[in-house]
Tab-separated table of C-alpha atoms in Angstrom:
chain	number	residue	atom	x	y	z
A	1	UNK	CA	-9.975	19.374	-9.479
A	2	UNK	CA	-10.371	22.040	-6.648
A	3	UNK	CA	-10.678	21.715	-3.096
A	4	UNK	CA	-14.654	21.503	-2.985
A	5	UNK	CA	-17.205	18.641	-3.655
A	6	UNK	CA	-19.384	18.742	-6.895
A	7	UNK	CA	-22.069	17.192	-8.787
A	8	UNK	CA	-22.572	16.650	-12.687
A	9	UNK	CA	-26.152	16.046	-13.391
A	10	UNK	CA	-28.355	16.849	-16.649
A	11	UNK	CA	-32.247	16.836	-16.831
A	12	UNK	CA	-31.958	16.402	-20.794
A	13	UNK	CA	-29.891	16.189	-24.055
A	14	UNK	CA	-27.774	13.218	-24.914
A	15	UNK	CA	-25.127	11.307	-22.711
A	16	UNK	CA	-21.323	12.915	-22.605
A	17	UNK	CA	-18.444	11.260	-24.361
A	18	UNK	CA	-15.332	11.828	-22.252
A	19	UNK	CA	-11.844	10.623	-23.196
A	20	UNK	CA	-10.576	10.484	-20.166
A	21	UNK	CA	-11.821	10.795	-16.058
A	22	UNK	CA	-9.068	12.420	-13.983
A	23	UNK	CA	-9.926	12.466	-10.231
A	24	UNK	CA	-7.538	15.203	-8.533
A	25	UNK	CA	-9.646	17.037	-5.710
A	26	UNK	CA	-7.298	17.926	-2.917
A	27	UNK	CA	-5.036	15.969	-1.651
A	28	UNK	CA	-7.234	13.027	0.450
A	29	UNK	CA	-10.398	11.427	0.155
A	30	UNK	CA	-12.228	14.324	1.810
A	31	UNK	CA	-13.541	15.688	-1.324
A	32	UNK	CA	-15.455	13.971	-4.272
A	33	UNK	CA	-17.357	14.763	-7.733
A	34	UNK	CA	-20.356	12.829	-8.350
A	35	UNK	CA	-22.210	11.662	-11.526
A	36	UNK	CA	-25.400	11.539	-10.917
A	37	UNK	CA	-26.390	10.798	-14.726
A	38	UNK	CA	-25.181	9.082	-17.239
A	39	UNK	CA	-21.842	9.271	-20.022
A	40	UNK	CA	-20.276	7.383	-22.273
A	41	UNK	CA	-16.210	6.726	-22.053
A	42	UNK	CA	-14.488	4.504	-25.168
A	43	UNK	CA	-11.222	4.863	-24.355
A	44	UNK	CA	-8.824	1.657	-24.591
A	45	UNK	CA	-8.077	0.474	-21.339
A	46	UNK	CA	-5.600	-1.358	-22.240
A	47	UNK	CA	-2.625	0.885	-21.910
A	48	UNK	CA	-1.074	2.182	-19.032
A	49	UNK	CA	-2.998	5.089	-18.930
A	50	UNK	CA	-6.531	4.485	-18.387
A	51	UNK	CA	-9.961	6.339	-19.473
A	52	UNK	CA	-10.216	6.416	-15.107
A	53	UNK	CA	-7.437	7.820	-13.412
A	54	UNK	CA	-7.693	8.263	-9.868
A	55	UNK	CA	-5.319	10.765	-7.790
A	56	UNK	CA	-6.941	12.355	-5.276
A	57	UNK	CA	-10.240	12.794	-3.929
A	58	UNK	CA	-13.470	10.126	-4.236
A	59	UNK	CA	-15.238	9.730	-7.879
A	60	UNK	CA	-18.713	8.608	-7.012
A	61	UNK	CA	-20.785	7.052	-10.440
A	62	UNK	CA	-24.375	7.274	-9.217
A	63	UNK	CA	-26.401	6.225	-11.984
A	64	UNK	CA	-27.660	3.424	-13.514
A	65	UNK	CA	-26.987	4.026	-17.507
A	66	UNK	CA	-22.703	4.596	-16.230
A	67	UNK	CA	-20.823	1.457	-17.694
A	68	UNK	CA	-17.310	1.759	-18.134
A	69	UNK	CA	-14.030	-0.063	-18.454
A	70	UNK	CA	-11.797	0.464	-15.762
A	71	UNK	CA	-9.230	-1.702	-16.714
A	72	UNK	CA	-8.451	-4.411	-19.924
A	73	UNK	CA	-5.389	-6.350	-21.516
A	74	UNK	CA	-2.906	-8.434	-19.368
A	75	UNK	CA	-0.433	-5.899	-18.179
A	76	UNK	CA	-1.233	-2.400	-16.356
A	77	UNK	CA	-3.331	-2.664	-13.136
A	78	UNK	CA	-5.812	0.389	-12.658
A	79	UNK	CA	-4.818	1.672	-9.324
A	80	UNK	CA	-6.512	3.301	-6.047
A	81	UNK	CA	-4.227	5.108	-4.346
A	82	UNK	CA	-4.493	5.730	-0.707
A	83	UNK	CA	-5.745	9.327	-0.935
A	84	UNK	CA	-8.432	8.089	-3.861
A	85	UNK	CA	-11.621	6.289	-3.990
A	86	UNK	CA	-14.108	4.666	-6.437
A	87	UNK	CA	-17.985	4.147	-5.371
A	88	UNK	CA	-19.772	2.587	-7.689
A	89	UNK	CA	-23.479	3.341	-7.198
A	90	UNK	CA	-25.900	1.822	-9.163
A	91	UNK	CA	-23.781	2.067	-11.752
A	92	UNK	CA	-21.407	-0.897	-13.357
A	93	UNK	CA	-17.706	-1.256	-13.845
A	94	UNK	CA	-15.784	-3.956	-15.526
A	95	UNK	CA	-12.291	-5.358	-15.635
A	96	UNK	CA	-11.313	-7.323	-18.449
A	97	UNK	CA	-8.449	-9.660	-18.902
A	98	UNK	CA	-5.300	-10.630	-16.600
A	99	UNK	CA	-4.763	-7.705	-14.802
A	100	UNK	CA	-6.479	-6.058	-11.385
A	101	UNK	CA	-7.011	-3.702	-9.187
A	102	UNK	CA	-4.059	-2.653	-6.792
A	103	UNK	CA	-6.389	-1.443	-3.692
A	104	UNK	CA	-4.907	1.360	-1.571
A	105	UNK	CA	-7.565	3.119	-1.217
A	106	UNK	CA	-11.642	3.385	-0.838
A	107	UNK	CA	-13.832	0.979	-3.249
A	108	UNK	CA	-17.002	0.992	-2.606
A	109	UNK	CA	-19.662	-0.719	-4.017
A	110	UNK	CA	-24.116	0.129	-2.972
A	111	UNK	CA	-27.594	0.454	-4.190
A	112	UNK	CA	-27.131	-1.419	-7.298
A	113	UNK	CA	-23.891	-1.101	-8.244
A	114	UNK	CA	-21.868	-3.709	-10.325
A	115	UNK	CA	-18.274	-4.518	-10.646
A	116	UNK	CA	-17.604	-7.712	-12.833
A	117	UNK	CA	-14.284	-8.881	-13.213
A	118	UNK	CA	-13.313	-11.346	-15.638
A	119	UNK	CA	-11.148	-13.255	-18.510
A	120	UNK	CA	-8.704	-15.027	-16.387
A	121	UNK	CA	-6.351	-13.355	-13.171
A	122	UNK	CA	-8.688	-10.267	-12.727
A	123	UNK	CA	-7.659	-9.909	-9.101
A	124	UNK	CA	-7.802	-7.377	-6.231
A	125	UNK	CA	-4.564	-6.805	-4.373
A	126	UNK	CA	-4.255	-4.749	-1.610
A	127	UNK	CA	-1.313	-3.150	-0.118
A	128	UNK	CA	0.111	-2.222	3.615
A	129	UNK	CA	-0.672	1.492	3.939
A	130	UNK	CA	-3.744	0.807	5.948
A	131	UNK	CA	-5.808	2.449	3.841
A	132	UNK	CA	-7.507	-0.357	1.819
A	133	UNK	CA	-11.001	-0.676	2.109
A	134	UNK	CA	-13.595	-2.503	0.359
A	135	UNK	CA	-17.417	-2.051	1.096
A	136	UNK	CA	-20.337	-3.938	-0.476
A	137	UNK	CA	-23.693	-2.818	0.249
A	138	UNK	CA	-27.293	-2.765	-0.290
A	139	UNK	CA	-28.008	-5.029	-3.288
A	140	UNK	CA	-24.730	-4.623	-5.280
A	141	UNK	CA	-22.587	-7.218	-6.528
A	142	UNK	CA	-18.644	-8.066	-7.048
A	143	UNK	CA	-17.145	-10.670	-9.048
A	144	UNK	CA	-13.743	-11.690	-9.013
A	145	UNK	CA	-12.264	-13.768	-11.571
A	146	UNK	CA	-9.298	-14.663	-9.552
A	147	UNK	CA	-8.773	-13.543	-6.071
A	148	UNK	CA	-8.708	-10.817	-3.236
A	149	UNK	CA	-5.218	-11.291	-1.546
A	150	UNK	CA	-1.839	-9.495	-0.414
A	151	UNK	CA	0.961	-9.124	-3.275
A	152	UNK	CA	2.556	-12.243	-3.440
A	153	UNK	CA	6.076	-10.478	-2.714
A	154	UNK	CA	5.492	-9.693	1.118
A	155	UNK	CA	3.177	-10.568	3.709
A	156	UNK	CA	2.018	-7.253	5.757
A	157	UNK	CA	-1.034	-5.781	3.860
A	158	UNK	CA	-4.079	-4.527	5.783
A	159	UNK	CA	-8.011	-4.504	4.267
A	160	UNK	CA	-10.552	-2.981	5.865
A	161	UNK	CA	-13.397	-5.331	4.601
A	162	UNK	CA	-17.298	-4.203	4.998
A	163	UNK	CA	-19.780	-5.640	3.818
A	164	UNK	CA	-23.951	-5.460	4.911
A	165	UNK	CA	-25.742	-6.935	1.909
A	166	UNK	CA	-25.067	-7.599	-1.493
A	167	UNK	CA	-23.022	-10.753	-3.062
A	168	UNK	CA	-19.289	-11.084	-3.564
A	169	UNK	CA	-17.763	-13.675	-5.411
A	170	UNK	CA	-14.071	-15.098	-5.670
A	171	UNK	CA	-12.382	-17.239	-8.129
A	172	UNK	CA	-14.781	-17.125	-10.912
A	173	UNK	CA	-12.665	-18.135	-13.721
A	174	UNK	CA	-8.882	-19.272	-12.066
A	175	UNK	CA	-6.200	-18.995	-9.482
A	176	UNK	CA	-3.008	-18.587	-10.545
A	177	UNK	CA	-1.030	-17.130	-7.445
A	178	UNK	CA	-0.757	-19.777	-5.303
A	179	UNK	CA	1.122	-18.433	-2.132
A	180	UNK	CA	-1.491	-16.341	-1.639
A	181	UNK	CA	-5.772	-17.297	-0.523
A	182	UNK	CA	-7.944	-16.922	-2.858
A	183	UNK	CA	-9.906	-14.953	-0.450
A	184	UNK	CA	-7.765	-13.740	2.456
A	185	UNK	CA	-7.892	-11.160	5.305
A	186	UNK	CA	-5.390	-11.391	8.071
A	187	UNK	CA	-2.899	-9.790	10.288
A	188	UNK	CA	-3.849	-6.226	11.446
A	189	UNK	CA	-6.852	-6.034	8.707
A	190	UNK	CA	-10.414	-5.838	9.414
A	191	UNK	CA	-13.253	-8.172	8.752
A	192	UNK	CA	-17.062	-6.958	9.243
A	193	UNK	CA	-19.591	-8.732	7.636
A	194	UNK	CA	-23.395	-8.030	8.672
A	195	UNK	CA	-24.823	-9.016	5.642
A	196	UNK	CA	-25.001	-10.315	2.202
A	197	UNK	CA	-23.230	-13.513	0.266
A	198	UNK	CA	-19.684	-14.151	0.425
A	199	UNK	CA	-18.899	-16.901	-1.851
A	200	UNK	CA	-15.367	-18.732	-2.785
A	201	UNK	CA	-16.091	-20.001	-6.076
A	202	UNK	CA	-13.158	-22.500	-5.982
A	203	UNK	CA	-10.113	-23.503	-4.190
A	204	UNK	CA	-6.563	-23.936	-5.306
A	205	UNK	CA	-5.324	-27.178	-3.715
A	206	UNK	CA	-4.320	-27.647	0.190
A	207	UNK	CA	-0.655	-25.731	0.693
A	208	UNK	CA	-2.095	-22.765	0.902
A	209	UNK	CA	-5.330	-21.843	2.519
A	210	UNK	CA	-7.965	-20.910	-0.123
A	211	UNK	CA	-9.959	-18.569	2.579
A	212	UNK	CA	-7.726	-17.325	5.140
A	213	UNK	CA	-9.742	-15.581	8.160
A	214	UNK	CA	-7.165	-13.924	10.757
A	215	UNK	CA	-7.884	-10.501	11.239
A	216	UNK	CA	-7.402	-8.495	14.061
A	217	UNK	CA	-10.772	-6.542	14.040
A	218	UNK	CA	-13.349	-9.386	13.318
A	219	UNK	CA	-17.444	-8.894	13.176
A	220	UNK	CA	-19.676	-11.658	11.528
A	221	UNK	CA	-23.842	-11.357	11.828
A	222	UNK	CA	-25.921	-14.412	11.797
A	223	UNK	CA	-27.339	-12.338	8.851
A	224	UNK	CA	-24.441	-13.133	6.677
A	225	UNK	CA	-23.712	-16.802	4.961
A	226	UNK	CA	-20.454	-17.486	3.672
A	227	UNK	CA	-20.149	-20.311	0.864
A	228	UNK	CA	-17.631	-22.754	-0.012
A	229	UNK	CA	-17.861	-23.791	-3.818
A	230	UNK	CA	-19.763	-22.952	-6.672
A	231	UNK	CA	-21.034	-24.984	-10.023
A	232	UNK	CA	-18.573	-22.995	-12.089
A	233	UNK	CA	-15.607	-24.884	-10.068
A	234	UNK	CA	-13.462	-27.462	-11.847
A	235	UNK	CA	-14.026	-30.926	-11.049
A	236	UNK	CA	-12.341	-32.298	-7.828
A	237	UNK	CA	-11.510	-29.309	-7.019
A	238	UNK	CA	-9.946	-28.518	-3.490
A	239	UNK	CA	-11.032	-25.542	-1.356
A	240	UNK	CA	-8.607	-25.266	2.034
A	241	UNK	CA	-9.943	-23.265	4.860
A	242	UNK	CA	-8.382	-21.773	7.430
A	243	UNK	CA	-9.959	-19.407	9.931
A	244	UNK	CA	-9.471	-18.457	13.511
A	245	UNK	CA	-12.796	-16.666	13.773
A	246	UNK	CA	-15.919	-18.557	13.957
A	247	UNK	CA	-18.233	-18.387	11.375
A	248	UNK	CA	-22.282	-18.201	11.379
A	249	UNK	CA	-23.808	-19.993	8.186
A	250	UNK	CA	-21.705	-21.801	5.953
A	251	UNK	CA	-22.836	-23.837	2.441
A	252	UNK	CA	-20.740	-26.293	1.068
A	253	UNK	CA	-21.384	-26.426	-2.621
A	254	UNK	CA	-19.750	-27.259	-5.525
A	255	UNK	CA	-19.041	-29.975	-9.068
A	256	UNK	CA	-17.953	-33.006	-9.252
A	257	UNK	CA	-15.607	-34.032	-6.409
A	258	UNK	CA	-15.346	-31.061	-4.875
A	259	UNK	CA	-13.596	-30.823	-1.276
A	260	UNK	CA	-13.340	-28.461	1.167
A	261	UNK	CA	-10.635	-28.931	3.817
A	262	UNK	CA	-9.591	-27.665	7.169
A	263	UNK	CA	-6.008	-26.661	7.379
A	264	UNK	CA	-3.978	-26.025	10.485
A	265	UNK	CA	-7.214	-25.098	13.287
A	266	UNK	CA	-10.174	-26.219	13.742
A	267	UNK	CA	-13.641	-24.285	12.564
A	268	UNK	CA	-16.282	-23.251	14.624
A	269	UNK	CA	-19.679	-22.616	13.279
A	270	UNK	CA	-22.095	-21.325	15.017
């Protein structure tokens, strides 16, 4: 807590067990607290109440031994409010199950740093206070089991998207909302991609655009390679695209019978 920025660090003795992380520094993201070595945190995070809770501020993990469990079961989403943010560097996070991460605010993700999502609908869903943003950097990775959309109850929701190396990767394991892309950034969000892998694992028929590319800020590098499919796709699978930004590299990959499908525009690659 406090309005001030601080640092836990240790140069020996054994790893910290904490019961619970509560971030509450001010009342924006202008102030943080850093790890910058290693704990341990065993807490179920199952419940509604997590062994992370974010409030205020930014809770940077900085080291390589932090691996925790931000969010398990099939019920309570762990939640990053707009005045809050996560950065995971070099350190790994994990969600567990079918539940997410409602994105309001700052999750960031560089050096090394891991967040692995899995079991089923582990999805990111951001909101419409403008203050979503997700950032992949460096040599980190993120892996989505299901997808990175808008709530499927209303349309306006802004992301501010970044990413300049590292690999993401969408609809590992399902899709199970299917008004919504599995990979989608449009209407007054922002896309800026400079780097890295961006890769939609699998599509989810041809109603709905799988990757949905409409935003109204808009950067893509030749550096950065976006690809459709991936071996762990079902078979025949369908992967609709829709984007009215052109993109630079694209790989089409995928199982048996996999498709991907223009709906609506026309593509440009360049």
């Amino acid at each position: 807590q406090g309005q001030n920025d601080n640092v836990y660090t240790r140069s020996g003795g054994n790893a910290p067990a904490f019961y619970q992380l509560v971030m509450n520094k001010g009342i924006n993201q202008n102030f943080s607290f850093a790890f910058e070595n290693s704990f341990t945190i065993n807490t179920d995070a199952s419940g509604p109440v997590k062994p992370v809770v974010l409030e205020n501020g930014v809770l940077a993990l900085n080291h390589s031994g932090i691996d925790v469990n931000l969010n398990t079961g099939n019920t309570y989403d762990f939640k990053i409010p707009p005045t809050s943010g996560l950065i995971l560097k070099d350190a790994s996070a994990n969600v567990n199950g079918n539940v997410g991460i409602s994105l309001n605010g700052l999750l960031k993700l560089e050096g090394t740093g891991r967040l692995i999502m899995t079991g089923g609908d582990a999805y990111i869903v951001y909101g419409a206070d403008g203050q979503a943003t997700l950032e992949v950097h460096d040599s980190a990775e993120l892996s989505v089991g299901s997808q990175i959309r808008r709530p499927s109850a209303y349309d306006p929701a802004i992301l501010r998207y970044r990413q300049t190396g590292g690999t993401v990767t969408v609809g590992t394991h399902s899709v199970t909302t299917n008004n919504r892309g599995v990979f989608e950034v449009t209407g007054n969000s922002s896309f800026r991609m400079t780097g890295g892998e961006l890769i939609i694992a699998r599509g989810h028929g041809e109603t709905e655009a799988s990757f949905l590319l409409n935003p109204a800020d808009f950067l893509l590098d030749d550096n950065a390679t976006i690809y459709f499919g991936h071996a762990s796709a079902p078979n025949n699978n369908v992967l609709t695209i829709r984007s009215t930004r052109p993109l630079p590299n694209v790989v089409i990959e995928g199982g048996s019978g996999f498709t991907a499908r223009l709906r609506s525009e026309p593509l440009t690659v360049n």
